[in-house]
Coordinates of C-alpha atoms in Angstrom, one line a residue:
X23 CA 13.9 -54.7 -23.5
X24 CA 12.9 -55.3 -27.2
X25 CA 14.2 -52.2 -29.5
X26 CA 11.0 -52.7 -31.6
X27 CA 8.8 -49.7 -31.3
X28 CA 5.0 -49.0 -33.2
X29 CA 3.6 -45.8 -34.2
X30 CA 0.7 -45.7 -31.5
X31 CA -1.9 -43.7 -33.2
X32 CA 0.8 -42.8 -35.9
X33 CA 2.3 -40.7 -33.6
X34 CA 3.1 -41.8 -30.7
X35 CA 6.1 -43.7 -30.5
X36 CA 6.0 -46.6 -27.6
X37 CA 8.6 -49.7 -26.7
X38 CA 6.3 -52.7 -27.4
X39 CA 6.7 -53.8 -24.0
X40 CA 4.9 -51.1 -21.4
X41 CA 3.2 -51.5 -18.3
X42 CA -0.2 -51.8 -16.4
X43 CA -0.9 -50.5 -13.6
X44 CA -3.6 -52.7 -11.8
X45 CA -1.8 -54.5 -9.6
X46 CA -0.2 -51.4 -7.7
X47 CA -3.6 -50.7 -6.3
X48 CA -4.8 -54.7 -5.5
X49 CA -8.2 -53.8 -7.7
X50 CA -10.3 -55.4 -8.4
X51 CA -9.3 -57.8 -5.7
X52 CA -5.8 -59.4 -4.5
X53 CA -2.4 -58.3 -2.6
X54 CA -0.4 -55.0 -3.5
X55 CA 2.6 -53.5 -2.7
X56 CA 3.7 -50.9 -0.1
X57 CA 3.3 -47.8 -1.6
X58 CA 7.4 -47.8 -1.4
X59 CA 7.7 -50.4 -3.7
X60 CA 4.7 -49.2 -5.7
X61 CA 6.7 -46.8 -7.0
X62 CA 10.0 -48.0 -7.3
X63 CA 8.4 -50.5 -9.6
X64 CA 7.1 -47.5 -12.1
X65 CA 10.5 -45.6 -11.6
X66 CA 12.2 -48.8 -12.3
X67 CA 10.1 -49.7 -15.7
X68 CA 10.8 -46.1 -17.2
X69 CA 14.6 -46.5 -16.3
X70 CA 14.3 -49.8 -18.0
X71 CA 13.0 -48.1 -21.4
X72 CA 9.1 -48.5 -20.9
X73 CA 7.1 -45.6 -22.3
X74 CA 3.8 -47.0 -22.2
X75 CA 2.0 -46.9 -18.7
X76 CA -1.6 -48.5 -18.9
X77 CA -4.1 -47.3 -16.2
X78 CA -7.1 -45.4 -14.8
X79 CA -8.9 -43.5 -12.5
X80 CA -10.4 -46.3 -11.1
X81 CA -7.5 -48.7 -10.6
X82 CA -8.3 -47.4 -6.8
X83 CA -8.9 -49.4 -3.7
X84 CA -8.9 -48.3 0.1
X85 CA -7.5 -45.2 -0.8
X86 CA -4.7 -46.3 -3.1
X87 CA -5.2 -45.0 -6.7
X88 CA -3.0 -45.8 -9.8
X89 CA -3.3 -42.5 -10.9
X90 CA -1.6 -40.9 -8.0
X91 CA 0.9 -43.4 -7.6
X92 CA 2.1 -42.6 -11.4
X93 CA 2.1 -38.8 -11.0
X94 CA 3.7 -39.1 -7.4
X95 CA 6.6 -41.5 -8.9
X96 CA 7.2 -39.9 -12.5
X97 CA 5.7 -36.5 -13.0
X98 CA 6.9 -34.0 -14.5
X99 CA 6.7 -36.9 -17.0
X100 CA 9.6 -38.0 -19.6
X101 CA 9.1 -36.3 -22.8
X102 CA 8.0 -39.3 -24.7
X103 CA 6.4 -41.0 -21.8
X104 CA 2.7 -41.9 -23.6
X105 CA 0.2 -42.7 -20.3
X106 CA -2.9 -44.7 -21.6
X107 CA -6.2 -44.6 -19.6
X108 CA -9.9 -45.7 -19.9
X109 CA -13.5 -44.4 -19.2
X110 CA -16.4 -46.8 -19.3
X111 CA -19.4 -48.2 -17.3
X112 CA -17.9 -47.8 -14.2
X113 CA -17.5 -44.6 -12.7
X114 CA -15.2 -45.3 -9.6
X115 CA -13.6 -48.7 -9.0
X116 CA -16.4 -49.5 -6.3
X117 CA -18.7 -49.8 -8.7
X118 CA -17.3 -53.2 -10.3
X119 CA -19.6 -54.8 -7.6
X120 CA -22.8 -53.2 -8.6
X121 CA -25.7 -54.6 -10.7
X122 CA -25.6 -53.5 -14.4
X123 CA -28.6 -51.4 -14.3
X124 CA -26.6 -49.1 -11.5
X125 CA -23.1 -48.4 -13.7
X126 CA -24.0 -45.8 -15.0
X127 CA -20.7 -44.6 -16.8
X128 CA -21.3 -44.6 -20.2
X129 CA -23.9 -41.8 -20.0
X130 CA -22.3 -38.2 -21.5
X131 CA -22.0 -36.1 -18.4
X132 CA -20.2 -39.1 -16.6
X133 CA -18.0 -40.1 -19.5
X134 CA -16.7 -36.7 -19.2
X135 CA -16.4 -36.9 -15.4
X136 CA -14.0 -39.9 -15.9
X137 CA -11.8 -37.7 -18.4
X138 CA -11.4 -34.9 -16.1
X139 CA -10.9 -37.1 -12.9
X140 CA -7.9 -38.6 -15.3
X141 CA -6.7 -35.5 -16.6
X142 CA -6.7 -34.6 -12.6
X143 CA -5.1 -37.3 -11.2
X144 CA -2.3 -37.4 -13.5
X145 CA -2.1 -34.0 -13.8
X146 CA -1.7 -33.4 -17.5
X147 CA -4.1 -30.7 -19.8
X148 CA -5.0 -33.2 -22.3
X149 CA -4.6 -37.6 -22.4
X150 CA -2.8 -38.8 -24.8
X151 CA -5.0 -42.0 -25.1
X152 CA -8.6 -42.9 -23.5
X153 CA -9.9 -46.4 -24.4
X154 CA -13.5 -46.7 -24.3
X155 CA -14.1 -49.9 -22.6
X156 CA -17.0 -51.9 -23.1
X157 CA -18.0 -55.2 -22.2
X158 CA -18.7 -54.0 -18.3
X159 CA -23.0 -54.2 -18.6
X160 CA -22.4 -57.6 -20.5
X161 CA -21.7 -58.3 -23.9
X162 CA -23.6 -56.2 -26.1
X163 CA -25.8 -55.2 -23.5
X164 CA -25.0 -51.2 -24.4
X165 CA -24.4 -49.3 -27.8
X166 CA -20.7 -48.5 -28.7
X167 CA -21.9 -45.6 -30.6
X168 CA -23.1 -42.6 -27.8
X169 CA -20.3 -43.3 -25.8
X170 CA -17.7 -43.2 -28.5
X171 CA -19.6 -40.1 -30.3
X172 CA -18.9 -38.5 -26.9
X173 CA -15.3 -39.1 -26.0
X174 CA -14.5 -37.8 -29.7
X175 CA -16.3 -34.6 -28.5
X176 CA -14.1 -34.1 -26.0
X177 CA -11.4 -35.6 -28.3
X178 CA -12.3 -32.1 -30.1
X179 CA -12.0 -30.1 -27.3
X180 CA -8.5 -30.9 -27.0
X181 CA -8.7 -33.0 -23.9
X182 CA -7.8 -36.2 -25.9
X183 CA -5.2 -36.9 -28.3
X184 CA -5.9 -40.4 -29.9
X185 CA -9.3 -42.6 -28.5
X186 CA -9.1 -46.8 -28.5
X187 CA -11.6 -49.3 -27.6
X188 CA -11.6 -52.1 -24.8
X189 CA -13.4 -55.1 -24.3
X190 CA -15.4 -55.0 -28.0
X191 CA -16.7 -57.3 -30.6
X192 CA -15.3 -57.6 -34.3
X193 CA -18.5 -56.3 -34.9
X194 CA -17.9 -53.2 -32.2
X195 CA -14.4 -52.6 -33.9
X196 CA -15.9 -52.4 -37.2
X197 CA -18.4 -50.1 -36.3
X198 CA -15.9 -48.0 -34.1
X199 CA -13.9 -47.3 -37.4
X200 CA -17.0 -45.4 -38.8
X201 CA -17.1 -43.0 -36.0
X202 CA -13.6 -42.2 -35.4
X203 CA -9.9 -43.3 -35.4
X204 CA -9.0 -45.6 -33.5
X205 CA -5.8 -45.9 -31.9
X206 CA -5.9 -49.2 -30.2
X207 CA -7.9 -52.0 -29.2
X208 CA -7.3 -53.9 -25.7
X209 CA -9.0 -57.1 -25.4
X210 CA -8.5 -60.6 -23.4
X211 CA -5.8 -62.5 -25.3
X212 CA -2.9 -64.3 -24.9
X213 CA -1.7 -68.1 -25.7
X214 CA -4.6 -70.3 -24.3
X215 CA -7.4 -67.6 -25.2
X216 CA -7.1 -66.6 -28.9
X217 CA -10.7 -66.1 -30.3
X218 CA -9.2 -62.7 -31.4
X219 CA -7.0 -63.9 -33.6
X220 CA -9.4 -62.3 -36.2
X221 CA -9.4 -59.2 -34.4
X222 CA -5.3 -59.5 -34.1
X223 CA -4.8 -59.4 -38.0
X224 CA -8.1 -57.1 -38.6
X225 CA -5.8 -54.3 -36.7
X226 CA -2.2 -55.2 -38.3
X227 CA -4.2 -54.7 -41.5
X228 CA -5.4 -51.5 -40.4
X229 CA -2.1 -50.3 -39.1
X230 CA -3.9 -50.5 -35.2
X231 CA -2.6 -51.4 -31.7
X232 CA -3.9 -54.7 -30.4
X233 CA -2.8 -54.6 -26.7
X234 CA -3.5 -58.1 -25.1
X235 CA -4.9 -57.7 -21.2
X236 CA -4.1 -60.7 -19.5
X237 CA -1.1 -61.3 -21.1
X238 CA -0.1 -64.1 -19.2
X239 CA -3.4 -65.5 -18.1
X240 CA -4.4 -62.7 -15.5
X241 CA -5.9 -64.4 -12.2
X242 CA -5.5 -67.4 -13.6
X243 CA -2.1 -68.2 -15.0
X244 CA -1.2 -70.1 -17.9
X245 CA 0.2 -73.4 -17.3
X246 CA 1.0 -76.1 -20.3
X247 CA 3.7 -78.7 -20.5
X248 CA 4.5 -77.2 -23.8
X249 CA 5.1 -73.7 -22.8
X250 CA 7.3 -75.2 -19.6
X251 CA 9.3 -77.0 -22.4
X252 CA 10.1 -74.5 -24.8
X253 CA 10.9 -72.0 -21.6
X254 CA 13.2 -74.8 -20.4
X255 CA 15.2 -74.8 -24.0
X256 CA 15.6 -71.0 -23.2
X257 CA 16.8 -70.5 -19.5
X258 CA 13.4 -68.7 -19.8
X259 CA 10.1 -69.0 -17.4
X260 CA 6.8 -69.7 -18.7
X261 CA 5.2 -66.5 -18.2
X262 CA 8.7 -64.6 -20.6
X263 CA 7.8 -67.3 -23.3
X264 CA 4.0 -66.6 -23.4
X265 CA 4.8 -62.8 -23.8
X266 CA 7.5 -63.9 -26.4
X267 CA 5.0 -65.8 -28.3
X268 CA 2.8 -62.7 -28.1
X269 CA 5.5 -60.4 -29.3
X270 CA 6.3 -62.7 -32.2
X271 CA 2.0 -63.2 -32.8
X272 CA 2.0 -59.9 -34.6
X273 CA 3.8 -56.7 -35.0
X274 CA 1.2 -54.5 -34.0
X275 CA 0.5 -56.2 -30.7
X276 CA 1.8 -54.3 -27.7
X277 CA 2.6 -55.4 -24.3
X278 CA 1.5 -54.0 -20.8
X279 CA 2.1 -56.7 -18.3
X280 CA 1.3 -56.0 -14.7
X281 CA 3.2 -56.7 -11.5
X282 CA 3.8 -55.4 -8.2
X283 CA 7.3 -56.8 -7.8
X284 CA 10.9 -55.0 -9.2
X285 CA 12.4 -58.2 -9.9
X286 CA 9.0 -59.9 -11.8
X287 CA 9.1 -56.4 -13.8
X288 CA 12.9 -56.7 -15.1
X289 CA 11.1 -60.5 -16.2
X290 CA 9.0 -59.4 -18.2
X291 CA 11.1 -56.7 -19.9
X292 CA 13.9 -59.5 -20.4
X293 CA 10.9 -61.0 -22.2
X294 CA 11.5 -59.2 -25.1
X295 CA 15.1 -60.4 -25.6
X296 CA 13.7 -64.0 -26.0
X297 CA 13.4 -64.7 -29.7
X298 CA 11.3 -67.8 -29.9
X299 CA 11.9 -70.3 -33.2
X300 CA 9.7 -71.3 -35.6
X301 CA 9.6 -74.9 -33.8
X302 CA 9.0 -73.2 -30.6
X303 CA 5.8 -71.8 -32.4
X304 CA 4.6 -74.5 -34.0
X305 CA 5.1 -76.5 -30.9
X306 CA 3.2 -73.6 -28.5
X307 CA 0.4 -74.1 -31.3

């Protein structure tokens, strides 16, 4: 595990490497665990030093819900455990399949039914991070600024602690930052997909997460002759060197890689051991 820590929202202090949850439920679509192993694997990460745990209420498929799993394998939570979850256009995880015109999560009433179904299902009186995610009706298709306006409502109420954005624009960010603080800002990046590389240094200006989904290509793993060299110089795998590279990208970016195996999870913790060189860089371009 890498000893480097950042400030997430200026207070909260996380390992760079965390966790995501997504995989423990098989949502949206693929193979997961036995509920056994489900949560041996978040036991596992927190014994290993991770203090970031990415989810939501609707990681949840045939009856198996990332929420639950978390609370049944770590509550009463670790003092400085910091559980980051997300509200958006979908309301439950069934609803990934419907038309645009029918996800109907962004409205007020059912942004605030997604913060109390989290607040629920983890059961915890306020969350220390929601991200707003966007992105789900199509890009640009709805207006960052209701949705936003609402969650810092309830951010008001006490039921939030710090707010982030997901799946947004450089534009979106920008126009975020008028409204409210933002803590973080989880978007596709990693290796092969960098149009964010704006976005990237935009946030380590402004002293703001970037937390890469898809760290490692998602469904569709990244695969390059270069990246199998440079993991071959290390006794690494490919997958450890594209975190590494992601770890060495910028200080602000932080890490919640997803699996549904013990032994993949101690990989990609053992990622943050692996101190790439500047040749390694320049040759991962």
């Amino acid at each position: 595990m890498t000893t480097e820590r950042w400030a997430l929202g200026g207070d909260l202090s996380v390992a760079r490497i965390g966790y995501g949850t997504m995989k423990l439920t098989g949502w949206p679509r693929g193979d997961r665990p036995s509920r056994e192993t489900a949560l041996t694997v978040l036991r596992r990460a927190v014994e290993l030093g991770v203090n970031h745990i990415d989810t939501s209420h609707y990681y949840s498929r045939d009856g198996v819900a990332a929420n639950e799993l978390i609370r049944e394998a770590l509550h009463p939570y670790p003092d400085d455990l910091v559980i980051v979850t997300k509200v958006g256009a979908l309301v439950e995880g069934s609803d990934i399949a419907l038309p645009a015109e029918q996800k109907t999560g962004l409205t007020p009433a059912n942004l605030r039914r997604g913060v109390e179904a989290n607040l629920r299902s983890l059961g915890v009186d306020r969350l220390d991070v929601v991200n707003l995610r966007m992105g789900d009706l199509g890009p640009g298709a709805a207006p960052l600024s209701g949705p936003l306006e609402t969650l810092l409502a309830l951010r008001e109420e006490g039921l939030i602690r710090h707010l982030g954005i997901s799946n947004v624009s450089a534009a979106e960010f920008a126009e975020a930052r008028k409204i409210a603080p933002i803590a973080c800002v989880q978007n596709l990046y990693n290796l092969a997909q960098r149009d964010d590389d704006p976005l990237v240094d935009a946030c380590a200006e402004a002293g703001i997460a970037y937390v890469p989904f898809f760290p490692v290509g998602g469904f569709q793993p990244l695969a390059a002759e270069r990246l199998e060299a440079v993991a071959a110089r290390h006794g690494a795998t490919a997958p450890q060197v594209a975190l590494a590279w992601l770890l060495a990208r910028s200080p602000n970016i932080l890490l919640i890689p997803g699996t549904s195996s013990p032994a993949h999870l101690e990989e990609n913790i053992a990622a943050g051991a692996l101190k790439l060189s500047a040749e390694d860089i320049a040759e991962l371009g």
